[in-house]
């Protein structure tokens, strides 16, 4: 019988490497949980999470907009999913149309200019908003 081993990331002293290691650990746990769940749960989609998940992709406030990709976008999508503006199955790391719609709705609900650009003001609101979408 073969065993499945998850390769451990090399731990460096930088904060970014530690964050990535934490994200990989959480992802491995989620994968293991997902594999042990029955097909009924798998068929229900990714919107089963009712409690906020940790978002540990990006800590800055750099303006981010449609078409961008990477850790900033993953952070935005995670924050939007925590606030129920975006489904968990929409986290892709790409600032796509569903992310744009979610940002515009979030900006409208929080009194920001609904332009779809995640400016420092929108970042601040995302980090400090409640977990349930307004309106």
PDB file of N, CA and C in Angstrom, residues 3 20 24 55 60 62 64 89 97 100 108 113 125 128 135:
ATOM      1  N   UNK A   3       1.627   5.346   0.358  1.00  0.00           N
ATOM      2  CA  UNK A   3       1.105   6.458   1.165  1.00  0.00           C
ATOM      3  C   UNK A   3       1.295   7.747   0.411  1.00  0.00           C
ATOM      4  N   UNK A  20       3.206  31.641   2.958  1.00  0.00           N
ATOM      5  CA  UNK A  20       2.944  30.633   1.928  1.00  0.00           C
ATOM      6  C   UNK A  20       2.891  29.237   2.547  1.00  0.00           C
ATOM      7  N   UNK A  24      -0.257  26.745   2.358  1.00  0.00           N
ATOM      8  CA  UNK A  24      -0.140  25.371   1.868  1.00  0.00           C
ATOM      9  C   UNK A  24      -0.648  24.375   2.894  1.00  0.00           C
ATOM     10  N   UNK A  55      -7.475  35.001   5.282  1.00  0.00           N
ATOM     11  CA  UNK A  55      -6.934  35.451   4.006  1.00  0.00           C
ATOM     12  C   UNK A  55      -5.493  35.877   4.260  1.00  0.00           C
ATOM     13  N   UNK A  60      -0.651  44.495   1.492  1.00  0.00           N
ATOM     14  CA  UNK A  60      -0.541  45.885   1.065  1.00  0.00           C
ATOM     15  C   UNK A  60      -1.859  46.532   0.722  1.00  0.00           C
ATOM     16  N   UNK A  62      -2.002  48.305  -2.568  1.00  0.00           N
ATOM     17  CA  UNK A  62      -1.755  48.769  -3.933  1.00  0.00           C
ATOM     18  C   UNK A  62      -3.030  48.673  -4.767  1.00  0.00           C
ATOM     19  N   UNK A  64      -5.598  47.819  -7.394  1.00  0.00           N
ATOM     20  CA  UNK A  64      -5.755  46.598  -8.170  1.00  0.00           C
ATOM     21  C   UNK A  64      -7.029  46.731  -8.987  1.00  0.00           C
ATOM     22  N   UNK A  89     -16.224  29.423  -4.729  1.00  0.00           N
ATOM     23  CA  UNK A  89     -15.795  28.752  -5.953  1.00  0.00           C
ATOM     24  C   UNK A  89     -15.287  29.737  -7.005  1.00  0.00           C
ATOM     25  N   UNK A  97     -14.626  39.129 -14.424  1.00  0.00           N
ATOM     26  CA  UNK A  97     -15.927  39.808 -14.396  1.00  0.00           C
ATOM     27  C   UNK A  97     -16.692  39.588 -13.084  1.00  0.00           C
ATOM     28  N   UNK A 100     -15.178  41.812 -10.505  1.00  0.00           N
ATOM     29  CA  UNK A 100     -15.510  43.206 -10.778  1.00  0.00           C
ATOM     30  C   UNK A 100     -16.913  43.538 -10.279  1.00  0.00           C
ATOM     31  N   UNK A 108     -20.575  50.166  -3.618  1.00  0.00           N
ATOM     32  CA  UNK A 108     -21.877  50.848  -3.483  1.00  0.00           C
ATOM     33  C   UNK A 108     -22.410  50.730  -2.062  1.00  0.00           C
ATOM     34  N   UNK A 113     -16.778  55.134  -4.177  1.00  0.00           N
ATOM     35  CA  UNK A 113     -17.014  55.346  -5.607  1.00  0.00           C
ATOM     36  C   UNK A 113     -17.049  53.967  -6.274  1.00  0.00           C
ATOM     37  N   UNK A 125     -11.813  49.483   3.490  1.00  0.00           N
ATOM     38  CA  UNK A 125     -13.188  49.051   3.734  1.00  0.00           C
ATOM     39  C   UNK A 125     -13.304  47.530   3.727  1.00  0.00           C
ATOM     40  N   UNK A 128     -12.090  46.160   7.027  1.00  0.00           N
ATOM     41  CA  UNK A 128     -12.823  46.550   8.225  1.00  0.00           C
ATOM     42  C   UNK A 128     -14.335  46.340   8.130  1.00  0.00           C
ATOM     43  N   UNK A 135     -27.512  45.353   2.406  1.00  0.00           N
ATOM     44  CA  UNK A 135     -28.511  45.564   1.364  1.00  0.00           C
ATOM     45  C   UNK A 135     -28.809  44.332   0.645  1.00  0.00           C
TER      46      UNK A 135
END
